[in-house]
Coordinates of C-alpha atoms (C1' of nucleotides) in Angstrom, one line a residue:
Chain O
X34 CA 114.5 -46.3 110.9
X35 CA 114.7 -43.9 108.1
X36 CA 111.4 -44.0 106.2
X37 CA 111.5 -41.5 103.6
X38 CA 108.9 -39.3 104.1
X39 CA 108.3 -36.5 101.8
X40 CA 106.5 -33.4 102.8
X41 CA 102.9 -33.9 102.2
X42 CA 101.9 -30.7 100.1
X43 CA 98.5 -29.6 101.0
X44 CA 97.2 -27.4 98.5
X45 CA 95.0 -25.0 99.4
X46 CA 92.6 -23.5 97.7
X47 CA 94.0 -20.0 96.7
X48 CA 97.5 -21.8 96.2
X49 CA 95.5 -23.6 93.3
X50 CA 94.0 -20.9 92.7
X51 CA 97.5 -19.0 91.7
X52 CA 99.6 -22.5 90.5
X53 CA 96.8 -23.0 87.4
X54 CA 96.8 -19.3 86.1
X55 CA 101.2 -19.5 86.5
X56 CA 100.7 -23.0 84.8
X57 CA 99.0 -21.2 81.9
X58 CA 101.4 -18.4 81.8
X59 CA 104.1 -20.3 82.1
X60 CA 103.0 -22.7 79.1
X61 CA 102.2 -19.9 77.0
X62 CA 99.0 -20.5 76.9
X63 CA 98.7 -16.7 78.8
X64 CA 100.7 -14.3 77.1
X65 CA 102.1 -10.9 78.1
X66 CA 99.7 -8.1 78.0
X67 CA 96.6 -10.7 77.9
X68 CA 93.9 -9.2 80.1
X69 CA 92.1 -12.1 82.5
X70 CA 88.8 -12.1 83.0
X71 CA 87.5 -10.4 86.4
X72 CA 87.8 -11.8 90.1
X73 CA 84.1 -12.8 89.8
X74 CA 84.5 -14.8 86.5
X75 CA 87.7 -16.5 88.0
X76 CA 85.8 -17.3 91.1
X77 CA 82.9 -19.1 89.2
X78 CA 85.9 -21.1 87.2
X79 CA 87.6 -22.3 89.7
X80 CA 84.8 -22.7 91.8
X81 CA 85.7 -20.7 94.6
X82 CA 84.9 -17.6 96.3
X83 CA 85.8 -14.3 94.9
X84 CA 88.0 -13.9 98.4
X85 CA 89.9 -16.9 97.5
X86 CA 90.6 -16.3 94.2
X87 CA 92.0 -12.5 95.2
X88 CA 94.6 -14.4 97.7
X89 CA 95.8 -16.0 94.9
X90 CA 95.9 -12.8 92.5
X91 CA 97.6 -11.1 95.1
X92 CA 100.4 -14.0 95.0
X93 CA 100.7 -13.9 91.5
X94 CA 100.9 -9.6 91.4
X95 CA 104.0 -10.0 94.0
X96 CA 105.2 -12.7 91.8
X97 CA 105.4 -10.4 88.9
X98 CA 103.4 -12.6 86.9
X99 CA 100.2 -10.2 86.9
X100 CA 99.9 -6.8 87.4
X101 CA 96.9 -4.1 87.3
X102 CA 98.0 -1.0 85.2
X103 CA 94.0 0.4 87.1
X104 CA 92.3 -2.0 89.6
X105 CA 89.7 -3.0 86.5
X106 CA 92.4 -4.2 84.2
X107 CA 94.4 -7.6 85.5
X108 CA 97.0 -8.2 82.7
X109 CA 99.4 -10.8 82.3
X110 CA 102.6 -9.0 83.4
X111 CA 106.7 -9.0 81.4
X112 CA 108.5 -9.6 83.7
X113 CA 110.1 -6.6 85.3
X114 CA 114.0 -6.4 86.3
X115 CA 113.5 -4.3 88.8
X116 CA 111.1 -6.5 90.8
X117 CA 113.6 -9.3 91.0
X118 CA 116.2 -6.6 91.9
X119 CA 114.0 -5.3 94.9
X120 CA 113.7 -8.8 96.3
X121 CA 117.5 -10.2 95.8
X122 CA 118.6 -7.1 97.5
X123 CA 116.7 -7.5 100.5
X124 CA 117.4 -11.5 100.5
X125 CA 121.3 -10.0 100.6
X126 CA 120.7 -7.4 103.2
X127 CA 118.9 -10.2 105.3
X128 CA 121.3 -12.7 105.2
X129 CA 124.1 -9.9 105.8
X130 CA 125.9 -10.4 103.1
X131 CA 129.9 -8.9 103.4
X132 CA 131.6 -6.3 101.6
X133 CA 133.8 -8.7 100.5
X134 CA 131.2 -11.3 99.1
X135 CA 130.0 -8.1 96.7
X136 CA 132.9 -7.6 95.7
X137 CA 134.2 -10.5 94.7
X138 CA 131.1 -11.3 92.5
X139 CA 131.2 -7.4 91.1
X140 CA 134.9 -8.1 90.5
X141 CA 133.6 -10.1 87.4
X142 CA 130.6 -8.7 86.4
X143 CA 131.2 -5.4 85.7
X144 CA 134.8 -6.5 83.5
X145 CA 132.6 -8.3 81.7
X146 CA 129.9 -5.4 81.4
X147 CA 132.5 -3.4 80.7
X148 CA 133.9 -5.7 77.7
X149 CA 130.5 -6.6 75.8
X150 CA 129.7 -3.2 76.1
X151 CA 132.9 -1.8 74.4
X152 CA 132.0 -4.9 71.4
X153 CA 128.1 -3.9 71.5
X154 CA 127.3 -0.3 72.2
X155 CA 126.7 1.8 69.4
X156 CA 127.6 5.5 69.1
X157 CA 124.9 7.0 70.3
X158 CA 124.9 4.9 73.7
X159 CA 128.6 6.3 74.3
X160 CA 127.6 9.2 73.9
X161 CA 125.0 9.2 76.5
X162 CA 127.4 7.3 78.8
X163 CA 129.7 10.1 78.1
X164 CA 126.8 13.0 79.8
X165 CA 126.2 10.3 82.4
X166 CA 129.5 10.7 82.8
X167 CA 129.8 14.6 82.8
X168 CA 127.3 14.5 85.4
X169 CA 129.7 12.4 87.5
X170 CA 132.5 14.7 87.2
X171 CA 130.1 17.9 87.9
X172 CA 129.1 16.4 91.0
X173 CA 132.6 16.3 92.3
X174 CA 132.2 16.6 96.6
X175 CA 128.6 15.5 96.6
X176 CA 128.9 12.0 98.2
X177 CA 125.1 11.3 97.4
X178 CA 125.2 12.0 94.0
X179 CA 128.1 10.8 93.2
X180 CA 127.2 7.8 94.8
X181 CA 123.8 7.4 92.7
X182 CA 125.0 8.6 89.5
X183 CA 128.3 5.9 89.9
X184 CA 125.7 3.5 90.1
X185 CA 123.6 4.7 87.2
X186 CA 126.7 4.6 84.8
X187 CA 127.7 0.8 85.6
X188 CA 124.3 0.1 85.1
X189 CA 124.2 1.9 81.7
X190 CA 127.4 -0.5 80.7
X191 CA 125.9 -3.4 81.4
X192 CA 122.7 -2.0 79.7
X193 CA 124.9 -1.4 77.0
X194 CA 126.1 -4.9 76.4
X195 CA 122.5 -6.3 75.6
X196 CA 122.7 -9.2 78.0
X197 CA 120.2 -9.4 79.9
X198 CA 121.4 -12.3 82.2
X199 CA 124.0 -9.8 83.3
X200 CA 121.1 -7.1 83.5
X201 CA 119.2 -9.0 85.9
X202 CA 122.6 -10.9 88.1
X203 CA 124.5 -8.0 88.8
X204 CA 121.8 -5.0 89.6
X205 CA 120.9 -6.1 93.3
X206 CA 124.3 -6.7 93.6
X207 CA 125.9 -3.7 92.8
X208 CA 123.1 -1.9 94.5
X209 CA 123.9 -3.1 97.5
X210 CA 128.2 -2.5 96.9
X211 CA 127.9 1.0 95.4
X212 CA 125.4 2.2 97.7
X213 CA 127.8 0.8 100.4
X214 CA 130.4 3.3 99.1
X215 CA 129.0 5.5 101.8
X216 CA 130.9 4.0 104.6
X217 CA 134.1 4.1 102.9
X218 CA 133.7 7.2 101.0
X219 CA 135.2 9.4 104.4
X220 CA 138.5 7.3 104.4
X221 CA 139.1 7.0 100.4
X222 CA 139.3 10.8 99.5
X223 CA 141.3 10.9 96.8
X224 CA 138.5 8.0 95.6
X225 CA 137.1 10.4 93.5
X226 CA 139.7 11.0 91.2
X227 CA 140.7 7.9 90.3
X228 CA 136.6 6.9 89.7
X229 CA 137.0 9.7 87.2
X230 CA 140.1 9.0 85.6
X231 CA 138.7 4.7 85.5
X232 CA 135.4 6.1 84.1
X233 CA 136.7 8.0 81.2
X234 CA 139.2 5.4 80.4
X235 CA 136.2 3.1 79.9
X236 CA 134.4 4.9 77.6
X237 CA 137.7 6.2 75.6
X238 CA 138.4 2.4 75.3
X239 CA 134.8 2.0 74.4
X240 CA 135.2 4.6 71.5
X241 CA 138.3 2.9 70.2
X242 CA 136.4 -0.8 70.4
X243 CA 139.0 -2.1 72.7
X244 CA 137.2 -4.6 74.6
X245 CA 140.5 -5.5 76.3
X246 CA 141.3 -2.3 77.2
X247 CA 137.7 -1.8 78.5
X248 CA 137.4 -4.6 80.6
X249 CA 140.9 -3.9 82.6
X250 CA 140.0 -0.6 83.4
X251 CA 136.8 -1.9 84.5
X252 CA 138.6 -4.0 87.0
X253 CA 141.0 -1.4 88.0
X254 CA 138.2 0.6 89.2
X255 CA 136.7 -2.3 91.2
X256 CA 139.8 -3.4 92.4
X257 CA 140.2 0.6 93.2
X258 CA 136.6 0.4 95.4
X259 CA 138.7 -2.6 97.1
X260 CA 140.9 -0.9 98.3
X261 CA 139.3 2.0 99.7
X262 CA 136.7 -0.7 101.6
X263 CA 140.2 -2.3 103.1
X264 CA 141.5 1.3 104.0
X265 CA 137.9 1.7 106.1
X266 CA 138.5 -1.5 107.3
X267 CA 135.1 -2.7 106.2
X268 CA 136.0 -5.9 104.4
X269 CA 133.8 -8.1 106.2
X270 CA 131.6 -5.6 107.4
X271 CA 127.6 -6.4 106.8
X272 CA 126.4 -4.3 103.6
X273 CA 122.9 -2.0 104.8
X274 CA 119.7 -2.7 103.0
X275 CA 119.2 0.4 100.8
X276 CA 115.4 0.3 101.6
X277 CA 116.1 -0.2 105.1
X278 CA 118.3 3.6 104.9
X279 CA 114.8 5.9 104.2
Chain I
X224 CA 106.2 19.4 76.6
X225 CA 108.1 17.2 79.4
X226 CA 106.0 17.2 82.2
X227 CA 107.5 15.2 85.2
X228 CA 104.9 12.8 86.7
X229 CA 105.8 10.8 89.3
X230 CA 103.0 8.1 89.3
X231 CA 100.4 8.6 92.0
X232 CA 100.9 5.5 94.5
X233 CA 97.4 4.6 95.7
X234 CA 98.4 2.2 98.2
X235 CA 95.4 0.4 98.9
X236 CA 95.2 -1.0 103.0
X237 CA 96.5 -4.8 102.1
X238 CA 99.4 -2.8 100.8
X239 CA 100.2 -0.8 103.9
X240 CA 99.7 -3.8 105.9
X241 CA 102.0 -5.4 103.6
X242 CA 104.7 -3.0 103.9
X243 CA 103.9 -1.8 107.5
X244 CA 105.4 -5.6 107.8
X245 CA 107.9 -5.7 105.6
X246 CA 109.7 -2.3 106.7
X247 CA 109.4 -3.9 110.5
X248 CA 111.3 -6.9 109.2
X249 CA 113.7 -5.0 107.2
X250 CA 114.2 -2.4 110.0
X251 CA 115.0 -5.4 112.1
X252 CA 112.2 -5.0 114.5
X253 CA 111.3 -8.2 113.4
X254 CA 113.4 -11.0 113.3
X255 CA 113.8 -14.2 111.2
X256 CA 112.2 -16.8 113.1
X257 CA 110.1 -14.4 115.2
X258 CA 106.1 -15.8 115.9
X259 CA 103.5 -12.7 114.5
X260 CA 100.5 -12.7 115.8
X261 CA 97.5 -14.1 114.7
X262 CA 95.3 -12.6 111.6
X263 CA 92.4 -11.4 113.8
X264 CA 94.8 -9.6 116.2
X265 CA 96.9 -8.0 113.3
X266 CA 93.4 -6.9 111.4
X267 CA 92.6 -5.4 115.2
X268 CA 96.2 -4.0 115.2
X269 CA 95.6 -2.5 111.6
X270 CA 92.1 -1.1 112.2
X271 CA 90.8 -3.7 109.0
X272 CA 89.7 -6.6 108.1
X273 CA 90.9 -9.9 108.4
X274 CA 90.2 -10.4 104.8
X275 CA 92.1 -7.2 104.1
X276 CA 95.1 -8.5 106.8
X277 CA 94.8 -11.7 104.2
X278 CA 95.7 -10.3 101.2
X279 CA 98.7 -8.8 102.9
X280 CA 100.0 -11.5 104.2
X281 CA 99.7 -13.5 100.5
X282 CA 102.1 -11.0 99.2
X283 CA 104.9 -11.1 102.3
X284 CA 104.1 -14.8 101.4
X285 CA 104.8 -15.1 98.5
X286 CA 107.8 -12.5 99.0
X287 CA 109.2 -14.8 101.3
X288 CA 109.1 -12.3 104.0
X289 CA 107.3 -14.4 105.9
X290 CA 106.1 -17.8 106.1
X291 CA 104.2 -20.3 107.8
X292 CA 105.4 -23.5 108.7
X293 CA 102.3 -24.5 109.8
X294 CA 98.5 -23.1 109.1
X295 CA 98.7 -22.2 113.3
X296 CA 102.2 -20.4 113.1
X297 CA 102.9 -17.5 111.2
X298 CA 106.7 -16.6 111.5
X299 CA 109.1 -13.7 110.2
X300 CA 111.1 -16.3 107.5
X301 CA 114.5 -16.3 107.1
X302 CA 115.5 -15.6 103.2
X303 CA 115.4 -19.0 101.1
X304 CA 117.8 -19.1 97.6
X305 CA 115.6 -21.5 96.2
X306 CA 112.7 -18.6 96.0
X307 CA 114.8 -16.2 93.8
X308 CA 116.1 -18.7 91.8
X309 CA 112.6 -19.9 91.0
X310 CA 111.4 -16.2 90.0
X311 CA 114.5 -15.1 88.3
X312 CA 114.7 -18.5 85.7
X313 CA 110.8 -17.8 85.5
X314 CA 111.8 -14.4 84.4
X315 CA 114.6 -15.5 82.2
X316 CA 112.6 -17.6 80.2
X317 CA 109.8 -15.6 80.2
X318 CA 112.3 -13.2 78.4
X319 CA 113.2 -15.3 76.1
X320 CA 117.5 -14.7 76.9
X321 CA 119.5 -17.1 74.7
X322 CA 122.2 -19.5 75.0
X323 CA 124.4 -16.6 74.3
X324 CA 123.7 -14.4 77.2
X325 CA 123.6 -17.4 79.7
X326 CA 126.7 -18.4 78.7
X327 CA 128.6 -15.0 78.4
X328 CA 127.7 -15.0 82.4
X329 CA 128.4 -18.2 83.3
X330 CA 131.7 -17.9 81.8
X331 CA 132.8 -15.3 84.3
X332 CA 130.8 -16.8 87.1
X333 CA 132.1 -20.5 86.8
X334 CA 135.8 -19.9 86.6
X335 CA 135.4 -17.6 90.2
X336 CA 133.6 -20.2 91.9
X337 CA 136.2 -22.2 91.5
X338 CA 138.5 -20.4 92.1
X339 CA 137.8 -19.2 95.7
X340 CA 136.6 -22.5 96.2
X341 CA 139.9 -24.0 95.6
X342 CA 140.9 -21.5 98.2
X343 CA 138.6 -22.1 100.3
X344 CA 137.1 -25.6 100.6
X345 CA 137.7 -28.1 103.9
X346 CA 138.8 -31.4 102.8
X347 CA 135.6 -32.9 103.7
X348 CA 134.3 -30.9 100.8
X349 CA 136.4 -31.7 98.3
X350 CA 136.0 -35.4 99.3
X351 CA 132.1 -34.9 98.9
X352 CA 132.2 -33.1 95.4
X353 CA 134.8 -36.2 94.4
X354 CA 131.4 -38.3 95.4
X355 CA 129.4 -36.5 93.2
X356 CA 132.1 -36.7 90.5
X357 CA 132.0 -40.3 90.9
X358 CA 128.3 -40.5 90.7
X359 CA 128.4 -38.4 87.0
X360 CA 131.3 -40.8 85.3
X361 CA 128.9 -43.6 86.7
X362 CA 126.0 -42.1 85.0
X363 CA 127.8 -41.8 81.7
X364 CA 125.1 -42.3 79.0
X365 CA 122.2 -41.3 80.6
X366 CA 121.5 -37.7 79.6
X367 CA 118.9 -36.5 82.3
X368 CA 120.9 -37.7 85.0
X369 CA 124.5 -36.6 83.6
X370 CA 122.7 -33.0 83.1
X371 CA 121.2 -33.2 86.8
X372 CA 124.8 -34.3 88.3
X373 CA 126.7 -31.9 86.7
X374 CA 124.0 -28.6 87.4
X375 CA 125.2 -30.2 91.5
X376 CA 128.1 -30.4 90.6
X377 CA 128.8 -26.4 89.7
X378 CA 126.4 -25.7 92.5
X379 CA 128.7 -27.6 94.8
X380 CA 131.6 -25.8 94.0
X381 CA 130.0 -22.5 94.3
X382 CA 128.7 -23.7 97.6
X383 CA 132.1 -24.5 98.5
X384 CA 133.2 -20.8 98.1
X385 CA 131.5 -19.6 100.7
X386 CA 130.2 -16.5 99.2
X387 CA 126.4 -16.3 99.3
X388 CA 126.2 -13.5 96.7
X389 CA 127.5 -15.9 94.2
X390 CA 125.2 -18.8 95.2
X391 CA 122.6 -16.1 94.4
X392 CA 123.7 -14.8 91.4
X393 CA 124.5 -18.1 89.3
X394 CA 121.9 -20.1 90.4
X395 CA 119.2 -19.9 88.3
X396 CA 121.7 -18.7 85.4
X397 CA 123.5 -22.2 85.7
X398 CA 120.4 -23.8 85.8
X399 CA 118.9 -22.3 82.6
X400 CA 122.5 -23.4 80.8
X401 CA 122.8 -26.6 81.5
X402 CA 119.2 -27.4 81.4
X403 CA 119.3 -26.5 77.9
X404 CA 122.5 -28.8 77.5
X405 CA 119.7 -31.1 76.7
X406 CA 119.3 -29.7 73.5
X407 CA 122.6 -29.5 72.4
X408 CA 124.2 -33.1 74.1
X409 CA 123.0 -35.2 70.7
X410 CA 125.1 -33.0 68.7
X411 CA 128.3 -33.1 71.0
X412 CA 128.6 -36.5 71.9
X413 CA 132.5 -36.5 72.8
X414 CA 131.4 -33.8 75.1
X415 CA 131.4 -36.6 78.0
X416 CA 134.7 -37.3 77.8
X417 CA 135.9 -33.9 77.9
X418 CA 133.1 -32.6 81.0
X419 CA 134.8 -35.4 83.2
X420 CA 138.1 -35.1 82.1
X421 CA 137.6 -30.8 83.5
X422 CA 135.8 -31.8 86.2
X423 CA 138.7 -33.8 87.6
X424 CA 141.5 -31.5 86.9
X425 CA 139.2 -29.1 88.7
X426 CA 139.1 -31.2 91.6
X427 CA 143.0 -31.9 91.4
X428 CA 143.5 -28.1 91.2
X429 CA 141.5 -28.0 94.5
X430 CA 143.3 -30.5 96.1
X431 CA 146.6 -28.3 95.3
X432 CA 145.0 -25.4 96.8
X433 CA 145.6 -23.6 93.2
X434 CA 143.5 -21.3 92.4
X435 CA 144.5 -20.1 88.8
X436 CA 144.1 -23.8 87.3
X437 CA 141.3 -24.4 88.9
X438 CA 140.0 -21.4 87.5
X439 CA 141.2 -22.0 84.2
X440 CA 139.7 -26.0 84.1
X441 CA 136.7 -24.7 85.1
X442 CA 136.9 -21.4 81.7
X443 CA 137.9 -24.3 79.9
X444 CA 134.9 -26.3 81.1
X445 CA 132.3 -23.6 79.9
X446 CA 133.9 -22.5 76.9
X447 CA 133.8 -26.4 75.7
X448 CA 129.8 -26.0 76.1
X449 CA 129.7 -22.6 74.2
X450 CA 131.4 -25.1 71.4
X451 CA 129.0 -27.8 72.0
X452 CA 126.0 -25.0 70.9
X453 CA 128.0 -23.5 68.3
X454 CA 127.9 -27.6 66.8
X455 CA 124.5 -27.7 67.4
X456 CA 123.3 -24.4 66.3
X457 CA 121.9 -22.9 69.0
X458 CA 123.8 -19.4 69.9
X459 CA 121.3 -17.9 69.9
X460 CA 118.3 -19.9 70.9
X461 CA 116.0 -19.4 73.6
X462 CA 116.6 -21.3 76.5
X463 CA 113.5 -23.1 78.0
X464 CA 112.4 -23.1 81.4
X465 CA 112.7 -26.2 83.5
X466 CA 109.6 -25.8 84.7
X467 CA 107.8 -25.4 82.0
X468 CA 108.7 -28.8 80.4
X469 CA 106.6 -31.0 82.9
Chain Y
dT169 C1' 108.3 -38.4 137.9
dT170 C1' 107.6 -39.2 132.9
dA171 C1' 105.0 -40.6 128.9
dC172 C1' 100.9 -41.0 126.6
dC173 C1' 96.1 -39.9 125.4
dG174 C1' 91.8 -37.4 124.6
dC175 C1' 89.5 -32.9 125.1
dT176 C1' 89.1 -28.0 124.5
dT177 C1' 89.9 -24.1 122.1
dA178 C1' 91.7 -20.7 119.4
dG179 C1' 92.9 -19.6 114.8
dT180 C1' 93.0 -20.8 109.9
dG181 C1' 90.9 -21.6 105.3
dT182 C1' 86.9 -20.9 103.0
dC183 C1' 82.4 -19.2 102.1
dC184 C1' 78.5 -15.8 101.8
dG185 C1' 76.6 -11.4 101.3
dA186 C1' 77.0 -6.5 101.1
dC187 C1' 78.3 -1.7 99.9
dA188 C1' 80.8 2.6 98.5
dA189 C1' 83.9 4.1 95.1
dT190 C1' 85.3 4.3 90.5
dA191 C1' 87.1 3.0 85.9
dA192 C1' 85.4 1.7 81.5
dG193 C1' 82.4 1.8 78.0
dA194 C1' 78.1 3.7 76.0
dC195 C1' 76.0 7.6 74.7
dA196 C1' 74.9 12.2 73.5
dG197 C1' 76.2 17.2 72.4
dT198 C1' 79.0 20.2 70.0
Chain F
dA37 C1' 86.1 13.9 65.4
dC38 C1' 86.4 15.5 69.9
dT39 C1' 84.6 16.2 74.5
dG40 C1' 81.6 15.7 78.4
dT41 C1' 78.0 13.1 80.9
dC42 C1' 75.8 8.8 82.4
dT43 C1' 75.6 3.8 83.4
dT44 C1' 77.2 -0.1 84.8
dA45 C1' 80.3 -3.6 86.0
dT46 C1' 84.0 -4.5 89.0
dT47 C1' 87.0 -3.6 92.6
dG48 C1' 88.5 -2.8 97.5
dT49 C1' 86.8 -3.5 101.8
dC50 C1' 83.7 -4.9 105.3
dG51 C1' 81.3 -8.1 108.6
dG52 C1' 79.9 -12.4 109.9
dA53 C1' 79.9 -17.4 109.6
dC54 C1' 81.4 -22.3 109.8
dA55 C1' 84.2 -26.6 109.4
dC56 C1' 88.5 -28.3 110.4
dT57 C1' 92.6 -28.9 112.8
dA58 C1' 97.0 -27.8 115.4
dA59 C1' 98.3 -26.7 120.0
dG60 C1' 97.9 -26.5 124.6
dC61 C1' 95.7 -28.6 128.7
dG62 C1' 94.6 -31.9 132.0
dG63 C1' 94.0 -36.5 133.2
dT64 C1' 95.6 -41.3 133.2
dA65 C1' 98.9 -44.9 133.1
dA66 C1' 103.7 -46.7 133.5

DNA sequence: TTACCGCTTAGTGTCCGACAATAAGACAGT
DNA sequence: ACTGTCTTATTGTCGGACACTAAGCGGTAA
């Protein structure tokens, strides 16, 4: 016997609570920036107690939908990248995501950062990839920095190319792979160089508006990290919650 | 005058108890599936109230950290897609990204998911995704439905790849794009014809194990759509979020 | 024994009331 | 107009309370 049965959804109260003020955000009918009313005002609305109604305001502030700049000012929050970033990384690091799994999803993204950029970024950005850049070459030996600052510049790309989709898909991810650079790092020495010589290629192909040119270097340099992860032998190996490093 | 503040953290104690939690889970002290104990032992546990323990727990809640089967059972949850794709579309369209930057993503990400999956799939996977192929040319005419086959249908195949970071990433871009197909579809109306016609050769290029035209059906596939909004107008348009049209 | 059934109980969801700390706004002084 | 003080409303936290129900327990029946 297969009677379809689907889940019964009890509501509670606080769920409510947080489902109508999302409602309202969602519909526009809240907009960015709009301050709510206080926890005591909510509670009379709803008709609940002011405990209830902070269960649900808590939900909503770790969904990123409000957020308290001081505890007497609840605002409709924009959303913020870097929430979303926190919480796919540590839905990757939980589900042990492979090297490999990374990388093949970072073997497009960043091509494609890479390209847009090159069509998109104006002067001045290039320029300021350029230091970024500088950086990166004065921190030659320093695994840490070079690590963090490697990181910074692909994210300034894709910053670069003004898509936000790409923004918002490829930070966790690349987190989670660059970061994971440490465990190869000791067995790809000569790493460095070629990150150096892939990086300024990029940007001179960025000058020159080559989006071509841009985007293969791009994957050259992924394709480079690759390598150095199959060198380590860490292919399949499970990639480390940053968080989880501290 | 560049005075470096780091913002104070005032972590108030349904924070701590928050992330006292969350650091156990992501130190792996805690496990997914693992029972915690009851609010009025954890509030002991904490030295605060249970109202206090409450809050906390809304947040890892609604983080997905944890979750509760059950009012009676409180258990260490293991990560679920379906939450990050929820609160990275919400964030999408709260945004406001357009056509342009969906696409410019899902343009990389389609053509790799089919690609490893034509590497990858079992038979018995291909043979279901034929099913669901089936089920879209039946549907032919009926918008809603074609839409909701075909968003199962790219799922499928990234499914079929086997590489969870992908799943991940796509998800709730995919969704955004062809969800919005529904704006463009009256304006494209041999666009049937050519979706099923890809969508086959994809699944032939499967079936030869070849990656590269699988791959290329599947460019082919999403460039065909970016032509469909070009028709239509809407480049640049702001993609709507599913759940806000109910 | 195994399967079923009602009872007990612990734990949740919600409520109420309270209090110290403090941010925000009003107000006054220069 | 700017700065400093005062008031007050609101938050974060507390403690206690109660109805409801899921889970475990023990007893009964097959």
């Amino acid at each position: 016997m297969s009677l379809t049965s689907r889940p019964i959804h009890v509501t509670y109260a606080y769920q409510q609570v947080a489902e109508e003020i999302e409602a309202q955000i969602l519909r526009g009918e809240l907009k960015p920036g709009d301050q709510l009313p206080g926890e005591t005002e909510l509670a009379q609305m709803f008709g609940v107690t002011r405990s209830t109604v902070r269960e649900g305001l808590r939900q909503l502030e770790s969904d990123g939908l409000v957020h308290r700049p001081s505890p007497r000012r609840l605002e409709v929050a924009v959303p913020q990248a870097d929430q979303l970033t926190t919480r796919a990384g540590r839905a990757m690091a939980l589900m042990k995501v492979s090297f490999r799994e990374l990388w093949e999803v970072t073997m497009v993204t960043e091509p494609l950062a890479a390209r847009i950029a090159a069509e998109r970024a104006s002067l001045d950005e290039i320029e300021l990839l350029q230091g970024l850049h500088a950086d990166l070459v004065a921190a030659e030996g320093q695994m840490a920095r070079t690590i963090e600052l490697d990181e910074a510049f692909h994210t300034r790309i894709a910053d670069m190319g003004k898509n936000r989709v790409l923004g918002l898909a490829r930070e966790p991810i690349s987190l989670l792979l660059f970061r994971g650079f440490s465990q190869i790092a000791p067995y790809a020495t000569q790493f460095y160089k070629r990150q150096i010589e892939a990086h300024s290629n990029i940007i001179a192909a960025m000058r020159d508006r080559d989006c071509d040119r841009a985007e293969k270097w791009a994957r050259m340099h992924i394709e480079d990290f690759w390598r150095g992860a199959q060198i380590a032998g860490l292919e399949d190996a499970v990639a480390l919650n940053p968080r989880a490093l501290s």
